[in-house]
Short mmCIF file of N, CA and C in Angstrom, two decimals:
data_model
loop_
_atom_site.label_atom_id
_atom_site.label_comp_id
_atom_site.label_asym_id
_atom_site.label_seq_id
_atom_site.Cartn_x
_atom_site.Cartn_y
_atom_site.Cartn_z
N MET M 325 5.14 23.40 -22.64
CA MET M 325 5.07 21.95 -22.19
C MET M 325 3.60 21.03 -21.84
N GLN M 326 3.36 20.39 -22.37
CA GLN M 326 2.33 19.41 -22.26
C GLN M 326 2.45 18.73 -21.01
N VAL M 327 0.81 19.16 -20.09
CA VAL M 327 0.68 18.87 -18.80
C VAL M 327 0.06 17.24 -19.03
N THR M 328 1.09 16.30 -18.21
CA THR M 328 0.64 15.11 -18.27
C THR M 328 0.79 14.61 -16.75
N PRO M 329 -0.30 13.39 -16.75
CA PRO M 329 -0.52 12.96 -15.64
C PRO M 329 0.38 13.11 -14.44
N ARG M 330 1.63 12.82 -14.83
CA ARG M 330 2.94 12.79 -14.19
C ARG M 330 3.18 14.18 -13.44
N LEU M 331 2.92 15.12 -14.11
CA LEU M 331 3.27 16.24 -13.53
C LEU M 331 2.36 16.86 -12.69
N GLU M 332 1.07 16.29 -12.71
CA GLU M 332 -0.03 16.52 -11.92
C GLU M 332 0.46 15.77 -10.56
N TRP M 333 0.97 14.49 -10.72
CA TRP M 333 1.12 13.93 -9.32
C TRP M 333 2.43 14.28 -8.83
N ILE M 334 3.39 15.17 -9.53
CA ILE M 334 4.37 15.35 -9.04
C ILE M 334 3.99 16.65 -7.77
N ARG M 335 3.11 17.56 -8.68
CA ARG M 335 2.30 18.48 -7.62
C ARG M 335 1.62 18.27 -6.39
N LEU M 336 0.78 17.05 -6.55
CA LEU M 336 0.16 16.27 -5.21
C LEU M 336 0.88 15.93 -4.34
N LEU M 337 2.30 15.43 -4.80
CA LEU M 337 3.13 14.94 -3.28
C LEU M 337 4.06 15.98 -2.98
N GLN M 338 4.49 16.96 -3.77
CA GLN M 338 4.78 18.40 -3.13
C GLN M 338 4.05 18.66 -2.31
N LYS M 339 2.92 19.11 -2.49
CA LYS M 339 1.82 19.60 -1.45
C LYS M 339 1.68 18.81 -0.53
N ASN M 340 2.09 17.59 -0.62
CA ASN M 340 1.94 16.73 0.68
C ASN M 340 0.39 16.70 1.26
N ARG M 341 -0.33 16.70 0.61
CA ARG M 341 -1.75 16.88 1.31
C ARG M 341 -2.81 15.84 0.86
N PRO M 342 -2.36 14.50 1.45
CA PRO M 342 -2.95 13.25 1.33
C PRO M 342 -4.73 13.37 1.62
N GLN M 343 -5.45 12.84 1.26
CA GLN M 343 -6.67 12.70 1.73
C GLN M 343 -6.91 11.76 2.38
N ALA M 344 -5.95 10.47 2.45
CA ALA M 344 -5.93 9.42 3.67
C ALA M 344 -4.61 8.99 3.86
N VAL M 345 -4.61 8.40 4.94
CA VAL M 345 -3.16 7.96 5.06
C VAL M 345 -3.54 6.63 6.01
N ALA M 346 -2.40 5.80 6.04
CA ALA M 346 -2.37 4.42 7.15
C ALA M 346 -0.93 4.41 7.75
N TRP M 347 -0.87 4.37 8.91
CA TRP M 347 0.56 4.08 9.79
C TRP M 347 0.56 2.92 9.75
N ILE M 348 1.83 2.73 9.21
CA ILE M 348 2.07 1.16 9.38
C ILE M 348 2.84 0.65 10.80
N GLN M 349 2.92 -0.55 11.12
CA GLN M 349 3.48 -0.77 12.23
C GLN M 349 3.41 -2.23 11.94
N GLY M 350 4.54 -2.61 12.81
CA GLY M 350 5.02 -4.17 12.45
C GLY M 350 4.59 -5.21 13.74
N ASN M 351 4.12 -6.37 13.19
CA ASN M 351 3.30 -7.40 14.19
C ASN M 351 5.04 -7.86 15.52
N GLU M 352 4.46 -8.96 16.22
CA GLU M 352 5.46 -8.88 17.13
C GLU M 352 6.77 -9.45 16.55
N GLU M 353 6.74 -10.43 15.62
CA GLU M 353 8.18 -10.64 14.94
C GLU M 353 9.13 -9.64 14.44
N ASN M 354 8.36 -8.50 13.71
CA ASN M 354 8.93 -7.44 13.04
C ASN M 354 8.42 -6.06 14.00
N PRO M 355 8.93 -5.84 15.06
CA PRO M 355 8.78 -4.27 15.74
C PRO M 355 9.39 -3.16 15.14
N GLN M 356 10.15 -3.46 14.53
CA GLN M 356 11.09 -2.31 13.86
C GLN M 356 10.36 -1.66 12.31
N LEU M 357 9.13 -2.64 11.84
CA LEU M 357 9.05 -2.13 10.88
C LEU M 357 7.74 -1.21 11.08
N SER M 358 7.76 -0.13 10.35
CA SER M 358 7.03 1.07 10.43
C SER M 358 6.92 1.55 8.95
N GLY M 359 5.89 2.39 9.13
CA GLY M 359 5.95 3.36 7.63
C GLY M 359 4.34 4.25 7.62
N LEU M 360 4.41 4.79 6.41
CA LEU M 360 3.26 5.73 5.74
C LEU M 360 2.73 5.03 4.69
N VAL M 361 1.46 4.79 4.51
CA VAL M 361 0.90 5.05 3.20
C VAL M 361 -0.08 6.02 3.18
N LYS M 362 0.07 6.86 1.70
CA LYS M 362 -0.81 8.18 1.68
C LYS M 362 -1.55 7.86 0.12
N PHE M 363 -2.97 8.23 0.52
CA PHE M 363 -3.68 7.89 -0.75
C PHE M 363 -4.03 9.72 -1.04
N TYR M 364 -4.03 9.83 -2.60
CA TYR M 364 -4.26 11.00 -2.70
C TYR M 364 -5.25 10.91 -3.96
N THR M 365 -6.37 11.97 -4.03
CA THR M 365 -7.42 11.95 -5.25
C THR M 365 -6.50 12.51 -6.27
N THR M 366 -6.81 11.99 -7.60
CA THR M 366 -6.27 12.73 -8.62
C THR M 366 -7.38 13.36 -9.63
N LEU M 367 -6.90 14.19 -10.46
CA LEU M 367 -7.67 14.61 -11.22
C LEU M 367 -8.37 13.92 -12.36
N TYR M 368 -7.67 12.45 -12.74
CA TYR M 368 -8.03 11.61 -13.40
C TYR M 368 -8.98 10.65 -13.03
N GLY M 369 -9.68 10.55 -11.96
CA GLY M 369 -10.51 9.64 -11.68
C GLY M 369 -10.08 8.76 -10.54
N GLY M 370 -8.63 8.31 -10.46
CA GLY M 370 -8.21 7.62 -9.57
C GLY M 370 -7.73 8.14 -8.54
N VAL M 371 -6.49 6.90 -7.84
CA VAL M 371 -6.11 7.36 -6.66
C VAL M 371 -4.31 7.03 -6.87
N LEU M 372 -3.47 8.40 -6.48
CA LEU M 372 -2.35 8.01 -6.57
C LEU M 372 -1.61 7.90 -4.89
N VAL M 373 -0.93 6.54 -5.09
CA VAL M 373 -0.61 5.83 -3.65
C VAL M 373 0.38 6.03 -3.28
N GLU M 374 1.34 6.56 -2.23
CA GLU M 374 2.70 6.34 -2.25
C GLU M 374 2.92 5.90 -0.60
N ALA M 375 3.88 5.03 -0.54
CA ALA M 375 4.23 4.16 0.31
C ALA M 375 5.98 4.51 0.66
N GLU M 376 6.18 4.99 1.92
CA GLU M 376 7.46 4.68 2.54
C GLU M 376 7.44 3.32 3.66
N ILE M 377 8.01 2.28 3.81
CA ILE M 377 8.15 1.76 4.77
C ILE M 377 9.67 1.36 5.06
N PHE M 378 9.87 1.05 6.37
CA PHE M 378 11.33 1.15 7.01
C PHE M 378 11.22 -0.24 8.05
N GLY M 379 12.29 -0.89 7.93
CA GLY M 379 12.47 -2.06 8.92
C GLY M 379 11.61 -3.21 8.37
N LEU M 380 11.85 -3.35 6.78
CA LEU M 380 11.55 -4.89 6.47
C LEU M 380 12.29 -5.77 7.18
N PRO M 381 12.08 -7.15 6.86
CA PRO M 381 13.04 -7.79 7.27
C PRO M 381 14.71 -8.08 6.51
N ASN M 382 14.75 -7.72 5.68
CA ASN M 382 16.16 -7.86 4.87
C ASN M 382 16.88 -6.52 5.17
N ILE M 383 16.44 -6.14 6.53
CA ILE M 383 17.19 -4.85 6.95
C ILE M 383 18.93 -5.30 6.99
N ASP M 384 19.07 -6.34 7.69
CA ASP M 384 20.47 -6.71 8.03
C ASP M 384 21.46 -7.36 7.14
N ALA M 385 20.52 -8.03 5.91
CA ALA M 385 21.10 -8.40 4.97
C ALA M 385 21.86 -7.41 3.95
N GLY M 386 23.56 -7.06 3.82
CA GLY M 386 23.80 -6.35 3.08
C GLY M 386 23.52 -6.32 1.88
N HIS M 387 23.27 -5.07 0.88
CA HIS M 387 22.92 -5.17 -0.44
C HIS M 387 21.88 -5.81 -0.60
N ALA M 388 21.08 -6.47 0.21
CA ALA M 388 19.85 -7.67 -0.16
C ALA M 388 18.43 -6.68 -0.63
N SER M 389 17.93 -7.09 -1.48
CA SER M 389 16.44 -7.13 -1.93
C SER M 389 15.48 -7.88 -1.79
N ASP M 390 14.41 -7.62 -1.58
CA ASP M 390 13.31 -8.91 -1.58
C ASP M 390 11.81 -7.86 -1.68
N PHE M 391 10.96 -8.57 -2.42
CA PHE M 391 9.64 -8.29 -2.61
C PHE M 391 8.48 -8.70 -1.37
N TYR M 392 7.70 -7.86 -0.91
CA TYR M 392 6.72 -7.73 -0.05
C TYR M 392 5.68 -7.48 -0.66
N ALA M 393 4.49 -8.27 -0.61
CA ALA M 393 2.97 -8.02 -0.85
C ALA M 393 2.64 -6.99 0.22
N MET M 394 1.90 -6.35 -0.74
CA MET M 394 0.97 -5.30 -0.21
C MET M 394 0.00 -4.66 -0.63
N HIS M 395 -1.48 -5.27 0.47
CA HIS M 395 -2.76 -5.29 -0.32
C HIS M 395 -3.51 -4.46 0.62
N ILE M 396 -4.78 -3.81 -0.09
CA ILE M 396 -6.08 -2.92 1.16
C ILE M 396 -6.91 -4.61 1.63
N HIS M 397 -6.99 -4.34 2.83
CA HIS M 397 -7.86 -5.71 3.59
C HIS M 397 -9.17 -4.70 3.87
N GLU M 398 -10.24 -5.83 4.07
CA GLU M 398 -11.79 -5.56 4.17
C GLU M 398 -11.72 -4.60 5.13
N LYS M 399 -11.19 -5.01 6.65
CA LYS M 399 -11.41 -4.48 7.75
C LYS M 399 -10.20 -3.86 8.31
N GLY M 400 -10.32 -2.27 9.25
CA GLY M 400 -9.46 -1.76 9.68
C GLY M 400 -9.38 -1.85 11.02
N ASP M 401 -9.04 -3.38 11.08
CA ASP M 401 -8.80 -3.89 12.34
C ASP M 401 -7.71 -4.82 12.69
N CYS M 402 -6.54 -3.89 13.60
CA CYS M 402 -5.12 -4.86 13.30
C CYS M 402 -4.61 -5.29 14.41
N SER M 403 -5.86 -5.32 15.20
CA SER M 403 -5.65 -5.95 16.79
C SER M 403 -4.99 -7.76 16.61
N GLU M 404 -5.12 -8.27 17.40
CA GLU M 404 -4.64 -10.04 17.35
C GLU M 404 -3.52 -10.36 16.41
N GLU M 405 -2.48 -9.60 16.29
CA GLU M 405 -1.02 -9.79 15.12
C GLU M 405 -2.27 -9.90 13.56
N PHE M 406 -3.00 -9.11 13.38
CA PHE M 406 -3.57 -8.50 12.52
C PHE M 406 -4.67 -9.93 11.72
N ALA M 407 -4.96 -10.35 12.72
CA ALA M 407 -6.00 -11.42 12.40
C ALA M 407 -7.29 -11.16 11.97
N ASN M 408 -7.69 -9.93 12.31
CA ASN M 408 -9.17 -9.23 11.98
C ASN M 408 -9.06 -8.57 10.93
N THR M 409 -8.19 -8.52 10.03
CA THR M 409 -8.58 -7.45 8.51
C THR M 409 -9.21 -8.22 7.69
N GLY M 410 -9.66 -9.26 7.50
CA GLY M 410 -10.33 -9.78 6.71
C GLY M 410 -9.73 -10.26 5.45
N GLY M 411 -10.58 -10.62 4.41
CA GLY M 411 -9.71 -10.58 2.94
C GLY M 411 -9.37 -9.40 2.42
N HIS M 412 -8.97 -9.75 1.12
CA HIS M 412 -8.61 -8.22 0.26
C HIS M 412 -10.22 -7.77 -0.06
N TYR M 413 -9.68 -6.29 -0.08
CA TYR M 413 -10.54 -5.66 -0.14
C TYR M 413 -11.31 -5.66 -1.86
N ASN M 414 -12.70 -6.34 -2.05
CA ASN M 414 -12.72 -6.74 -3.08
C ASN M 414 -14.15 -6.37 -3.71
N PRO M 415 -14.75 -5.47 -3.75
CA PRO M 415 -16.30 -5.32 -3.89
C PRO M 415 -16.24 -5.66 -5.00
N ALA M 416 -15.90 -6.08 -6.36
CA ALA M 416 -16.65 -6.44 -7.55
C ALA M 416 -16.70 -7.84 -7.38
N GLY M 417 -15.72 -8.58 -6.63
CA GLY M 417 -15.76 -10.26 -6.50
C GLY M 417 -15.06 -10.54 -7.78
N LEU M 418 -14.06 -9.99 -8.13
CA LEU M 418 -13.06 -10.36 -8.92
C LEU M 418 -11.95 -11.55 -8.38
N PRO M 419 -11.27 -12.12 -9.54
CA PRO M 419 -10.23 -13.09 -9.24
C PRO M 419 -8.92 -12.10 -8.74
N HIS M 420 -7.85 -12.75 -8.12
CA HIS M 420 -6.55 -12.51 -7.77
C HIS M 420 -5.81 -12.35 -9.13
N PRO M 421 -5.30 -11.34 -9.33
CA PRO M 421 -4.69 -10.04 -8.81
C PRO M 421 -5.69 -8.99 -9.18
N ASP M 422 -6.72 -9.08 -9.89
CA ASP M 422 -7.35 -8.34 -10.41
C ASP M 422 -8.26 -7.33 -9.60
N HIS M 423 -8.62 -7.71 -8.01
CA HIS M 423 -9.57 -6.89 -7.34
C HIS M 423 -8.55 -5.99 -6.62
N ALA M 424 -9.70 -4.84 -6.17
CA ALA M 424 -9.55 -3.57 -5.91
C ALA M 424 -8.20 -3.53 -4.71
N GLY M 425 -8.22 -4.70 -3.97
CA GLY M 425 -7.19 -4.36 -2.82
C GLY M 425 -5.90 -4.90 -3.18
N ASP M 426 -5.59 -5.45 -4.64
CA ASP M 426 -4.48 -5.61 -4.98
C ASP M 426 -3.49 -4.54 -5.06
N MET M 427 -2.52 -4.19 -4.68
CA MET M 427 -1.49 -3.23 -5.31
C MET M 427 -0.23 -3.56 -5.55
N LEU M 428 0.81 -2.70 -6.26
CA LEU M 428 1.85 -3.41 -6.42
C LEU M 428 2.61 -3.41 -4.95
N PRO M 429 3.78 -4.55 -5.56
CA PRO M 429 4.26 -5.24 -4.20
C PRO M 429 5.46 -4.02 -3.70
N LEU M 430 5.70 -4.23 -2.70
CA LEU M 430 6.96 -3.03 -2.10
C LEU M 430 8.31 -4.05 -2.51
N MET M 431 9.61 -3.38 -2.76
CA MET M 431 10.71 -3.61 -3.23
C MET M 431 11.66 -3.80 -2.04
N GLY M 432 11.73 -4.25 -0.85
CA GLY M 432 12.78 -3.88 -0.05
C GLY M 432 14.04 -4.05 -0.38
N ASN M 433 14.73 -2.80 0.17
CA ASN M 433 16.31 -2.86 -0.23
C ASN M 433 16.99 -2.78 1.21
N GLN M 434 17.64 -3.67 1.94
CA GLN M 434 17.82 -3.29 3.25
C GLN M 434 16.88 -2.85 4.01
N GLY M 435 15.86 -3.51 3.99
CA GLY M 435 15.01 -2.81 4.93
C GLY M 435 14.12 -1.85 4.64
N TYR M 436 14.06 -0.96 3.44
CA TYR M 436 13.58 0.17 3.27
C TYR M 436 12.96 -0.12 1.68
N ALA M 437 11.67 0.47 1.94
CA ALA M 437 11.06 0.72 0.33
C ALA M 437 10.22 2.09 -0.04
N TYR M 438 10.21 2.54 -1.13
CA TYR M 438 9.32 3.61 -1.60
C TYR M 438 8.87 3.06 -3.13
N THR M 439 7.79 3.37 -2.69
CA THR M 439 6.90 3.24 -4.17
C THR M 439 5.74 4.67 -4.08
N VAL M 440 5.38 4.79 -5.76
CA VAL M 440 4.39 5.66 -6.07
C VAL M 440 3.88 4.85 -7.13
N PHE M 441 2.49 4.73 -7.04
CA PHE M 441 1.78 4.28 -8.41
C PHE M 441 0.29 4.76 -8.52
N TYR M 442 -0.02 4.78 -9.36
CA TYR M 442 -1.68 5.22 -9.60
C TYR M 442 -2.53 4.14 -9.94
N ASP M 443 -3.89 4.58 -9.40
CA ASP M 443 -5.05 2.97 -9.19
C ASP M 443 -6.00 3.80 -9.48
N LYS M 444 -6.91 3.17 -10.22
CA LYS M 444 -8.04 3.44 -10.69
C LYS M 444 -9.34 2.33 -10.10
N ARG M 445 -8.98 1.67 -9.38
CA ARG M 445 -9.86 0.31 -9.24
C ARG M 445 -10.81 0.60 -7.60
N PHE M 446 -10.18 1.77 -7.26
CA PHE M 446 -10.63 2.45 -5.81
C PHE M 446 -10.94 4.16 -5.61
N THR M 447 -11.97 4.79 -5.08
CA THR M 447 -11.50 5.72 -4.57
C THR M 447 -11.11 6.18 -3.42
N VAL M 448 -10.72 7.08 -2.73
CA VAL M 448 -10.34 7.27 -1.14
C VAL M 448 -11.51 6.93 -0.60
N SER M 449 -12.63 7.61 -0.59
CA SER M 449 -13.39 7.54 0.10
C SER M 449 -14.03 5.88 0.49
N GLN M 450 -13.84 4.97 -0.68
CA GLN M 450 -14.48 3.38 -0.38
C GLN M 450 -13.48 3.01 0.49
N ILE M 451 -11.92 3.15 0.83
CA ILE M 451 -11.09 2.49 1.50
C ILE M 451 -10.94 2.89 2.87
N ILE M 452 -11.72 4.30 3.11
CA ILE M 452 -11.43 4.99 4.50
C ILE M 452 -12.10 3.80 5.27
N GLY M 453 -11.22 3.33 6.54
CA GLY M 453 -11.55 2.43 7.64
C GLY M 453 -11.04 0.74 7.32
N LYS M 454 -10.61 0.94 6.00
CA LYS M 454 -9.89 -0.73 5.92
C LYS M 454 -8.73 -0.76 6.19
N SER M 455 -7.80 -1.51 5.90
CA SER M 455 -6.64 -1.44 6.66
C SER M 455 -5.60 -1.82 5.11
N VAL M 456 -4.32 -1.58 5.14
CA VAL M 456 -3.36 -1.86 4.60
C VAL M 456 -2.24 -2.84 5.18
N ILE M 457 -1.79 -3.90 4.57
CA ILE M 457 -1.57 -5.05 4.85
C ILE M 457 -0.18 -5.06 4.13
N ILE M 458 1.17 -5.43 4.94
CA ILE M 458 1.90 -5.92 4.22
C ILE M 458 2.42 -7.41 4.52
N HIS M 459 2.78 -8.10 3.40
CA HIS M 459 2.85 -9.60 3.73
C HIS M 459 4.42 -9.87 3.59
N GLY M 460 4.79 -10.79 4.64
CA GLY M 460 5.88 -11.15 4.64
C GLY M 460 6.66 -11.84 3.09
N GLY M 461 6.10 -11.97 2.37
CA GLY M 461 6.60 -12.70 1.30
C GLY M 461 5.74 -11.79 -0.07
N LYS M 462 6.47 -12.42 -1.00
CA LYS M 462 6.03 -11.86 -2.50
C LYS M 462 4.77 -12.62 -3.04
N ASP M 463 3.56 -11.59 -3.53
CA ASP M 463 2.70 -12.00 -4.12
C ASP M 463 2.87 -12.82 -5.69
N ASP M 464 2.35 -13.95 -5.92
CA ASP M 464 2.75 -14.82 -6.86
C ASP M 464 1.94 -14.24 -7.88
N PHE M 465 0.73 -13.59 -7.88
CA PHE M 465 -0.40 -13.13 -8.69
C PHE M 465 -0.84 -14.12 -9.49
N SER M 466 -0.73 -14.91 -9.19
CA SER M 466 -2.13 -16.35 -9.46
C SER M 466 -2.86 -16.87 -8.59
N SER M 467 -2.48 -17.30 -7.62
CA SER M 467 -2.79 -17.98 -6.33
C SER M 467 -4.34 -17.55 -5.70
N GLN M 468 -5.32 -18.38 -5.30
CA GLN M 468 -6.46 -17.69 -5.16
C GLN M 468 -6.49 -18.09 -3.76
N PRO M 469 -7.36 -17.39 -2.76
CA PRO M 469 -7.78 -15.80 -3.31
C PRO M 469 -6.87 -14.57 -3.33
N ALA M 470 -5.63 -15.16 -2.63
CA ALA M 470 -4.87 -13.69 -1.94
C ALA M 470 -3.37 -13.72 -2.69
N GLY M 471 -3.11 -14.89 -3.54
CA GLY M 471 -1.59 -14.59 -3.93
C GLY M 471 -0.51 -15.42 -3.11
N ASN M 472 -1.07 -15.79 -2.13
CA ASN M 472 0.06 -16.60 -1.35
C ASN M 472 1.36 -15.72 -1.12
N ALA M 473 1.22 -14.79 -0.12
CA ALA M 473 2.04 -13.74 0.08
C ALA M 473 2.47 -14.15 1.36
N GLY M 474 2.12 -14.83 1.98
CA GLY M 474 2.61 -15.48 3.54
C GLY M 474 1.93 -14.76 4.73
N GLU M 475 2.91 -14.62 5.73
CA GLU M 475 2.00 -14.12 6.68
C GLU M 475 2.08 -12.53 6.89
N LYS M 476 1.21 -11.84 7.78
CA LYS M 476 0.71 -10.42 7.81
C LYS M 476 1.80 -9.95 8.49
N ILE M 477 2.74 -9.24 8.39
CA ILE M 477 4.17 -8.80 8.92
C ILE M 477 3.72 -7.10 9.38
N GLY M 478 2.90 -6.68 8.55
CA GLY M 478 2.37 -5.18 8.93
C GLY M 478 1.31 -4.69 8.63
N CYS M 479 0.60 -3.78 9.47
CA CYS M 479 -0.73 -3.35 9.20
C CYS M 479 -0.80 -1.94 9.62
N GLY M 480 -1.98 -1.26 9.03
CA GLY M 480 -2.26 0.35 9.05
C GLY M 480 -3.63 0.04 9.05
N VAL M 481 -4.43 0.86 9.85
CA VAL M 481 -6.02 1.41 9.09
C VAL M 481 -5.88 2.57 8.30
N ILE M 482 -6.63 2.58 7.71
CA ILE M 482 -6.64 3.61 6.40
C ILE M 482 -7.74 5.01 6.86
N MET M 483 -6.89 6.21 7.08
CA MET M 483 -7.70 7.19 7.79
C MET M 483 -7.97 8.11 6.79
N GLN M 484 -8.92 8.91 7.08
CA GLN M 484 -9.47 10.10 6.29
C GLN M 484 -8.28 11.13 7.07
N GLU M 485 -7.61 12.25 6.40
CA GLU M 485 -6.71 13.37 6.56
C GLU M 485 -7.85 14.38 6.70
N GLY M 486 -7.29 15.37 7.42
CA GLY M 486 -7.66 16.76 7.28
C GLY M 486 -9.22 16.86 7.16
#
């Protein structure tokens, strides 16, 4: 059997030993919002990101799904309704959606979202102390500088594990 990146990532997830985590909590209008985003260093020079989020706003809409933008922001300060998180993490000064803080959107299904993806635009050590933000809308992947994703409805500071 040929070893592929997917097999390595399955092993990482099974060991459940991320190098960093962000515990997400909702804003005042979305107190039910919570979850965990985990960051794993891979053998391929990138980061495996795993996110499990509960209590997204469409939880009561039967059979509903919707997209929610998820980004890494510059500052790890979730105070004041997440107003102090700064802009998207963008060390290379690239346009949206090419900068390091842009992540895949969450697809909420009756308030729940789970995703795993690989990203080579940052390392775990570079994002420690920054924040993960969940926005109330979907990212349009074109508006500058941040994708017109709506209000910040969830926030978690990225902290080193172990």
